[in-house]
Amino acid sequence: MASMLMNSVRNCSLKSPRAVQFGKSFTFPACGTKSKKTLSKTGVKNIVLVDGVRTPFLQSGTTYADLMPHDLARTALQGLLNRTGIPKDAVDYIIYGTVIQEVKTSNVAREAALGAGFSDRIPAHTVTMACISSNQAMTTAVGMIAAGQCDAVVAGGVEFMSDVPIRHSRKMRKTMLSLNKAKTLGARLALLGSIRPAHLAPELPAVAEFSTEETMGHSADRLAAAFGVSRREQDEYALRSHSLAKRAQDEGLLSDVVGFKVPGKDIVSKDNGIRPSSMEQMAKLKPAFVKPHGTVTAANSSYLTDGASAVLIMSEEKALALGYKPKAYLRDFVYVSQDPKDQLLLGPSYATPKVLERSGLKLADIDVFEFHEAFAGQILSNLKAMDSDWFAKTYMGRTSKVGSPPLDKFNLWGGSLSLGHPFGATGCRLVTTVAHRLKKEGGQYGLVAACAAGGQGHAMVIEAYPQ
C-alpha cells in the first residue's frame, strides 16, 4: 500500500496549517446561531452528555509520579460528582477505559468508584481498546441506556505512564513460580542455582503492535512518507497545536479541567505539556524512530501522559427530571478496523464517512471537529486521505472522497500533541471539548474521530443541546 499511496496520494491538496494564524491576529470563531435539522429520531431514545471533567494531563514522571491509576480515576470521578451534584446512588453503572493495567487494580473502574464514594451497589467494569478505550466506555454507556438497562451511566478513562508494569523475563518468572511450589530446601537451592544472568533481564513495555512488533512511532513515520507529509509540515502542525492549546488555556476555555491536590505536593490545576516552541528549535531535533532519515520527532509526537477523565451520560428524560441542562446529544457512532501491517493510523479516514452516512450528514454540516492527535504526521496523512478520490475508491470502495475538514474548525483548542494523551482518557476529553466548543461557537454538529493501535478507529457525531 505504501508505494501506491506514495505515487497516487502524496500530491493531494491540503490547506497548510500556516493558514491558521497563531499570533495576535488569531481569534476563535464568533458565536452564531445554527438552524439545521435535529438528528432526533422518532421512537429512539435521546441520550445526552450532562457534563464532563478531567484531571490536568501531566507529562509522565512529573507531579503524579508517586500515585496509582485509581488515584487519578478517583479524582476525576469526585470532580464529576462535585460539578454535577448528582447523588452518589443515582448512577446505575460505571465504566472506565484503560490500556496499560495496574495488576493490583485490574478493574480500575470499581476501585476508583469505591474510592470516590459511589454506592457499593453500583456495578463497574473496565474496558480496553487502545487509544479509544474511553470512547468504548462512552458508547457502551450509550448502548446500555438505549437498551433500557440504565438511565444514568458514568464513563471515563485513565492512564498512568509514570509506573508501568515491568516484568521479569519468562524464564525468571517460571523459576520464581517453581520456587513457590518447591517443598524441600534442596529443591529450592537447585532452582536458585539454575538462575543465569540472562534471566535477570526485564521485559520492558513498548508502544508496539504485538502482531507486527512495529512501534507506533515507526508506523507514523511510514504513514507520513506514504502520503508525502514533510518534516516541516509536521512541525508546523505541532506548533499550531501547542499555540492553540496555550491560547485556550490562557483564555480559560479548558473548563473541563478540575484541580487535584496531590498528597504532599501543591494543587495541580492545569496541563503541563503545553509548550509552544519555534520552527527553528523544533528543526534541531533528530528523528525519534526511523533513523537517520525519518520525519517523526519528539516535538511532533504526542508524549507519554498521566491523566483521567469522566463524563455523566443520561437519557434526556432522566436528565431533565433531575433538573439538569445537558451539554449535548450523543448521536451516531462507528468503529472501524484495518490491517495493522498495512497502515495502523488511518482510523479517522475510514470512520468519518461511515458515521456521516449513518447520520445523514455531509462534511460541510459539521461545525466542530476534534480529532485525536497521536502524531502530526498521522493527522496530516488522514486529512490527505480524506481529501483523495483515489484513496476513497481504492481502499474504501467509495465513489468519491468525503473531503478534508477545514482547519478553521479543526482542533481549535489544541489536541493530544499539546494537551497530552493519557491513552485511556483522551476519548472523553474529545467529546467534552466538542460539547464546549459547540456552545462557545454557536455550532450544531460536532465530530470526534480517533485512531488506535491494532489498526482500529472510531468516530461519533455530537449535536449541541438547544440553548
XYZ file of C-alpha atoms in Angstrom:
467
model
C 0.000 0.000 0.000
C 2.787 2.411 0.893
C 4.234 2.649 -2.609
C 0.782 3.042 -4.184
C -0.072 5.806 -1.734
C 3.249 7.491 -2.366
C 2.568 7.688 -6.069
C -1.130 8.484 -6.016
C -1.966 10.462 -2.881
C 1.026 12.498 -1.790
C 0.107 15.377 -4.073
C -3.446 15.683 -2.755
C -4.376 19.242 -1.906
C -4.249 20.097 1.761
C -4.682 23.502 3.259
C -1.456 24.341 5.034
C -1.514 24.595 8.829
C 0.044 28.011 8.338
C -3.341 29.176 7.061
C -4.493 29.253 10.673
C -2.785 32.124 12.406
C -1.418 31.774 15.929
C -0.429 35.300 16.705
C -2.286 38.319 17.969
C -4.447 38.406 14.878
C -5.937 34.979 15.617
C -9.443 34.925 17.074
C -11.644 31.984 17.890
C -14.825 31.681 15.779
C -17.566 34.024 16.850
C -20.767 32.604 18.264
C -23.538 32.225 15.763
C -26.958 30.668 15.554
C -27.393 27.498 13.520
C -30.742 26.330 12.194
C -30.033 22.854 10.876
C -32.294 19.870 11.319
C -32.015 17.882 14.544
C -30.840 14.270 14.438
C -33.523 13.194 16.875
C -35.410 10.139 15.613
C -38.960 9.103 16.395
C -39.011 6.141 18.735
C -35.308 6.387 19.516
C -34.265 7.480 22.985
C -32.294 10.725 23.143
C -29.055 10.245 25.068
C -27.223 13.256 26.425
C -23.889 14.330 27.804
C -24.680 16.077 31.077
C -21.119 17.129 31.855
C -17.523 16.020 31.674
C -14.335 16.657 33.624
C -10.729 15.569 33.652
C -7.692 15.869 35.808
C -4.902 18.036 34.484
C -2.959 15.975 31.953
C 0.671 15.830 33.075
C 3.808 14.526 31.458
C 4.645 11.152 32.952
C 7.283 11.182 35.624
C 6.259 14.589 36.969
C 3.843 15.556 39.755
C 1.718 12.388 39.621
C 4.744 10.069 39.669
C 4.121 8.587 43.148
C 0.398 7.896 42.650
C -1.506 4.930 41.203
C -4.009 4.867 38.322
C -7.042 4.584 40.583
C -5.942 7.789 42.375
C -6.335 9.736 39.137
C -9.584 7.995 38.194
C -10.988 8.620 41.671
C -10.123 12.305 41.405
C -11.914 12.589 38.052
C -14.985 10.847 39.485
C -15.001 13.127 42.529
C -14.660 16.135 40.245
C -17.675 14.942 38.258
C -19.670 14.456 41.439
C -18.791 17.943 42.638
C -19.560 19.583 39.314
C -22.873 17.849 38.662
C -24.063 17.403 42.233
C -25.574 14.070 41.302
C -26.365 11.849 44.314
C -23.811 9.050 44.596
C -26.536 6.403 44.468
C -28.320 7.873 41.422
C -25.847 6.404 38.930
C -26.772 2.989 37.545
C -23.401 1.882 36.213
C -19.751 2.987 35.894
C -17.421 2.112 33.001
C -13.766 3.058 32.636
C -11.254 2.603 29.856
C -7.555 1.984 30.314
C -4.712 0.499 28.284
C -1.766 -0.456 30.499
C -3.361 -2.015 33.555
C -2.008 -1.911 37.070
C -2.242 -5.540 38.207
C -3.323 -4.565 41.725
C -6.360 -2.676 40.397
C -7.165 -4.546 37.181
C -10.807 -3.394 37.366
C -9.829 0.211 37.952
C -13.411 1.375 37.408
C -14.568 -0.446 40.518
C -11.650 0.612 42.705
C -11.956 4.257 41.672
C -15.728 4.262 42.159
C -15.429 2.885 45.693
C -12.675 5.377 46.470
C -14.787 8.257 45.154
C -17.634 7.329 47.470
C -20.125 5.923 44.988
C -22.592 3.405 46.369
C -21.115 -0.089 46.587
C -24.311 -1.305 44.908
C -23.304 0.305 41.603
C -21.650 -2.204 39.239
C -18.498 -1.113 37.433
C -16.292 -2.617 34.777
C -13.185 -1.670 32.814
C -12.681 -1.867 29.051
C -9.616 -1.609 26.865
C -9.382 -0.637 23.198
C -6.048 1.138 22.986
C -6.347 4.906 22.437
C -10.132 4.713 22.039
C -10.734 2.953 25.363
C -12.791 5.753 26.907
C -14.659 6.123 23.605
C -15.620 2.476 24.046
C -16.616 3.203 27.649
C -18.902 6.031 26.483
C -20.520 4.111 23.646
C -21.050 1.133 25.944
C -22.884 3.534 28.247
C -24.953 4.793 25.305
C -25.855 1.225 24.409
C -26.932 0.374 27.946
C -29.151 3.444 28.119
C -30.592 2.860 24.648
C -31.421 -0.726 25.618
C -33.287 0.439 28.714
C -30.824 -1.194 31.098
C -29.785 2.101 32.682
C -30.792 5.748 32.842
C -27.561 7.239 34.169
C -24.033 5.955 33.498
C -20.642 7.420 34.311
C -17.965 6.672 31.718
C -14.344 7.643 31.792
C -10.771 6.643 31.266
C -7.393 6.710 32.951
C -3.781 6.140 32.044
C -0.731 6.224 34.271
C 2.562 6.032 32.407
C 4.743 7.018 35.363
C 4.737 3.477 36.753
C 4.061 0.880 34.081
C 4.384 -2.833 34.879
C 7.890 -4.128 34.151
C 8.064 -7.904 34.204
C 10.822 -10.366 34.900
C 11.855 -12.481 31.922
C 9.696 -15.526 31.236
C 12.440 -17.905 32.404
C 12.781 -15.949 35.635
C 9.031 -15.965 36.171
C 8.896 -19.727 35.695
C 11.726 -20.178 38.167
C 10.049 -17.983 40.767
C 6.756 -19.844 40.406
C 8.578 -23.139 40.770
C 10.345 -21.820 43.878
C 6.966 -21.068 45.381
C 5.959 -24.704 44.874
C 9.229 -26.319 45.931
C 8.794 -28.336 49.139
C 12.379 -29.042 50.164
C 15.450 -26.935 50.744
C 17.341 -28.961 48.159
C 14.723 -28.283 45.511
C 14.845 -24.575 46.278
C 18.637 -24.443 46.098
C 18.624 -26.322 42.803
C 16.197 -23.815 41.316
C 18.212 -20.879 42.623
C 21.330 -22.409 41.118
C 19.637 -22.574 37.718
C 19.300 -18.802 37.518
C 21.595 -17.258 34.932
C 22.427 -13.560 34.383
C 20.268 -13.525 31.244
C 17.264 -14.471 33.377
C 17.536 -11.136 35.187
C 16.942 -9.007 32.093
C 13.498 -7.381 32.499
C 10.766 -7.212 29.876
C 10.191 -3.537 29.235
C 6.838 -2.398 27.842
C 6.736 -0.707 24.445
C 4.083 1.142 22.456
C 4.269 -1.500 19.743
C 1.977 -3.886 17.898
C 2.004 -7.429 19.227
C 1.133 -8.837 15.798
C 3.836 -6.960 13.863
C 6.261 -5.813 16.569
C 6.271 -2.392 14.907
C 6.291 0.616 17.206
C 3.562 3.152 16.656
C 6.129 5.863 16.008
C 7.694 3.796 13.236
C 4.242 3.262 11.735
C 3.573 7.004 11.901
C 6.819 7.655 10.044
C 5.839 5.141 7.329
C 2.414 6.763 7.033
C 3.845 10.263 6.678
C 6.242 9.049 3.996
C 3.443 7.299 2.102
C 1.387 10.478 1.977
C 4.326 12.756 1.289
C 3.969 14.725 4.513
C 7.210 16.607 5.081
C 9.066 17.188 8.337
C 8.322 20.901 8.050
C 4.586 20.313 7.660
C 4.588 18.097 10.739
C 6.494 20.644 12.795
C 4.142 23.408 11.630
C 1.123 21.398 12.676
C 2.648 20.571 16.071
C 3.402 24.250 16.633
C -0.195 25.036 15.720
C -1.465 22.532 18.297
C 0.677 23.918 21.119
C -0.089 27.536 20.208
C -3.842 26.966 20.128
C -3.743 24.993 23.378
C -1.809 27.791 25.090
C -4.331 30.344 23.872
C -7.249 28.209 25.049
C -5.607 27.633 28.420
C -4.855 31.332 28.920
C -8.419 32.315 27.980
C -9.956 29.827 30.424
C -11.563 27.682 27.728
C -10.315 24.374 29.130
C -13.052 24.375 31.748
C -13.238 20.583 31.931
C -10.032 20.528 33.987
C -10.548 20.072 37.741
C -7.838 20.836 40.267
C -6.101 17.971 42.051
C -4.386 18.267 45.440
C -1.610 15.738 45.070
C -0.657 14.363 48.516
C 2.460 16.079 49.775
C 2.502 18.487 46.853
C 0.730 21.597 45.622
C -2.626 21.691 43.862
C -2.285 20.882 40.178
C -4.724 22.948 38.136
C -3.542 22.862 34.528
C -1.882 20.676 31.914
C 1.909 20.882 31.980
C 2.847 19.741 28.479
C 1.682 22.804 26.554
C 4.918 24.353 25.337
C 4.841 26.454 22.172
C 8.308 26.449 20.667
C 9.620 27.727 17.359
C 10.216 26.146 13.996
C 13.926 26.741 14.466
C 14.051 24.894 17.788
C 11.919 22.024 16.508
C 14.113 21.629 13.448
C 17.095 20.835 15.680
C 15.579 17.584 16.931
C 16.649 14.303 15.430
C 14.220 11.645 14.149
C 12.887 9.544 17.012
C 12.004 6.307 15.253
C 13.278 5.934 11.675
C 16.903 6.995 11.833
C 18.526 8.958 10.339
C 16.034 9.981 7.656
C 12.659 9.809 9.422
C 10.429 12.821 9.963
C 8.696 11.947 13.249
C 10.369 13.582 16.249
C 9.614 14.147 19.904
C 8.319 17.618 19.018
C 5.701 16.476 16.503
C 4.527 13.442 18.502
C 2.220 13.172 21.486
C 4.063 12.489 24.731
C 3.613 9.916 27.495
C 0.959 11.330 29.791
C -0.742 10.663 33.120
C -4.385 11.654 33.481
C -8.011 10.646 33.904
C -11.396 11.800 32.633
C -15.057 11.203 33.432
C -18.408 12.061 31.853
C -22.004 11.726 33.015
C -24.285 10.261 30.358
C -28.062 10.026 30.765
C -31.269 9.573 28.901
C -32.633 13.015 28.148
C -35.772 12.219 30.099
C -33.805 11.308 33.225
C -31.530 14.328 32.945
C -34.438 16.739 32.701
C -36.264 15.008 35.531
C -33.238 15.596 37.758
C -33.089 19.243 36.745
C -30.020 19.129 34.517
C -29.388 21.178 31.403
C -27.447 18.760 29.190
C -24.464 19.952 27.173
C -25.009 17.844 24.060
C -26.732 14.897 22.436
C -24.573 11.836 21.716
C -25.693 10.665 18.293
C -24.421 8.074 15.823
C -21.040 6.402 16.218
C -18.977 3.773 14.417
C -15.909 1.643 14.967
C -13.631 0.530 12.147
C -10.678 -1.807 11.816
C -7.966 -2.358 9.219
C -4.861 -4.495 8.753
C -2.249 -3.140 11.196
C 0.560 -4.393 8.980
C -0.571 -2.077 6.199
C -1.277 1.297 7.796
C -2.011 1.489 11.504
C -3.271 5.031 11.995
C -5.900 5.750 9.325
C -8.907 5.122 11.566
C -10.390 8.638 11.142
C -10.271 8.349 7.346
C -12.315 5.158 7.413
C -14.651 6.086 10.269
C -15.604 9.641 9.294
C -17.540 8.917 6.068
C -19.299 5.985 7.724
C -20.560 7.974 10.672
C -21.642 10.859 8.420
C -23.655 8.424 6.305
C -25.306 6.934 9.385
C -26.290 10.432 10.486
C -27.433 11.619 7.081
C -24.895 14.444 7.190
C -22.157 15.774 4.945
C -18.773 17.050 5.992
C -19.935 20.626 5.380
C -22.649 20.163 8.030
C -20.063 19.707 10.772
C -19.256 22.855 12.736
C -16.644 21.449 15.130
C -14.011 18.781 14.528
C -11.967 17.168 17.287
C -9.534 14.511 16.057
C -7.059 12.682 18.264
C -3.521 13.838 17.501
C -1.239 10.847 18.019
C 1.351 12.365 15.677
C 1.314 15.433 13.481
C 2.136 13.213 10.517
C -0.807 10.955 11.350
C -3.216 13.907 11.369
C -1.942 15.369 8.114
C -1.935 11.967 6.408
C -5.548 11.386 7.420
C -6.536 14.804 6.084
C -4.891 13.937 2.775
C -6.549 10.529 2.654
C -9.968 12.052 3.331
C -9.399 14.521 0.502
C -8.407 11.849 -2.029
C -10.878 10.380 -4.537
C -8.265 7.760 -5.372
C -7.936 6.635 -1.760
C -11.713 6.548 -1.339
C -12.188 4.380 -4.425
C -9.148 2.124 -3.995
C -9.202 1.428 -0.276
C -12.720 2.191 0.864
C -14.826 1.146 -2.103
C -16.454 4.546 -2.224
C -17.346 6.547 -5.307
C -15.776 9.772 -4.069
C -13.841 11.348 -1.230
C -15.503 12.583 1.942
C -13.352 15.741 1.944
C -10.859 17.242 4.354
C -12.092 19.118 7.449
C -11.334 22.850 7.187
C -8.636 23.810 9.659
C -10.629 26.815 10.873
C -12.992 24.275 12.502
C -10.367 21.730 13.470
C -8.899 21.162 16.969
C -9.040 24.858 17.784
C -8.293 24.388 21.480
C -5.219 22.254 20.901
C -5.075 18.479 20.841
C -3.235 15.432 22.076
C 0.094 16.749 20.766
C -0.082 19.650 23.194
C -2.654 18.857 25.877
C -1.294 15.354 26.354
C -2.561 11.876 25.613
C -3.307 9.536 28.514
C -4.215 6.592 26.271
C -7.355 5.514 28.120
C -8.657 9.017 28.890
C -8.429 11.021 25.662
C -11.805 9.999 24.216
C -13.785 11.687 26.977
C -11.704 14.828 26.548
C -12.541 14.916 22.850
C -16.288 14.560 23.414
C -16.405 17.121 26.230
C -14.368 19.569 24.155
C -16.777 19.225 21.231
C -19.711 19.990 23.535
C -17.981 23.060 24.941
C -16.879 24.318 21.541
C -20.361 23.902 20.072
C -21.746 26.092 22.815
C -18.929 28.649 22.565
C -19.002 28.864 18.769
C -22.736 28.519 18.262
C -22.447 25.348 16.178
C -24.884 22.467 15.993
C -22.909 19.396 14.945
C -19.529 18.176 16.063
C -17.479 15.176 15.022
C -14.967 13.223 17.078
C -12.542 10.811 15.385
C -9.552 8.836 16.581
C -7.118 6.155 15.524
C -5.983 3.358 17.799
C -3.466 0.544 17.972
C -4.447 -2.603 16.161
C -5.443 -0.634 13.084
C -8.712 0.401 14.704
C -10.620 3.670 14.742
C -13.732 5.443 15.961
C -15.956 8.379 15.060
C -19.005 9.922 16.709
C -21.415 12.709 15.810
C -22.405 15.051 18.629
C -25.264 17.523 18.473
C -25.456 20.687 20.539
C -28.220 20.808 23.111
C -30.666 23.666 22.452
C -29.641 26.716 24.455
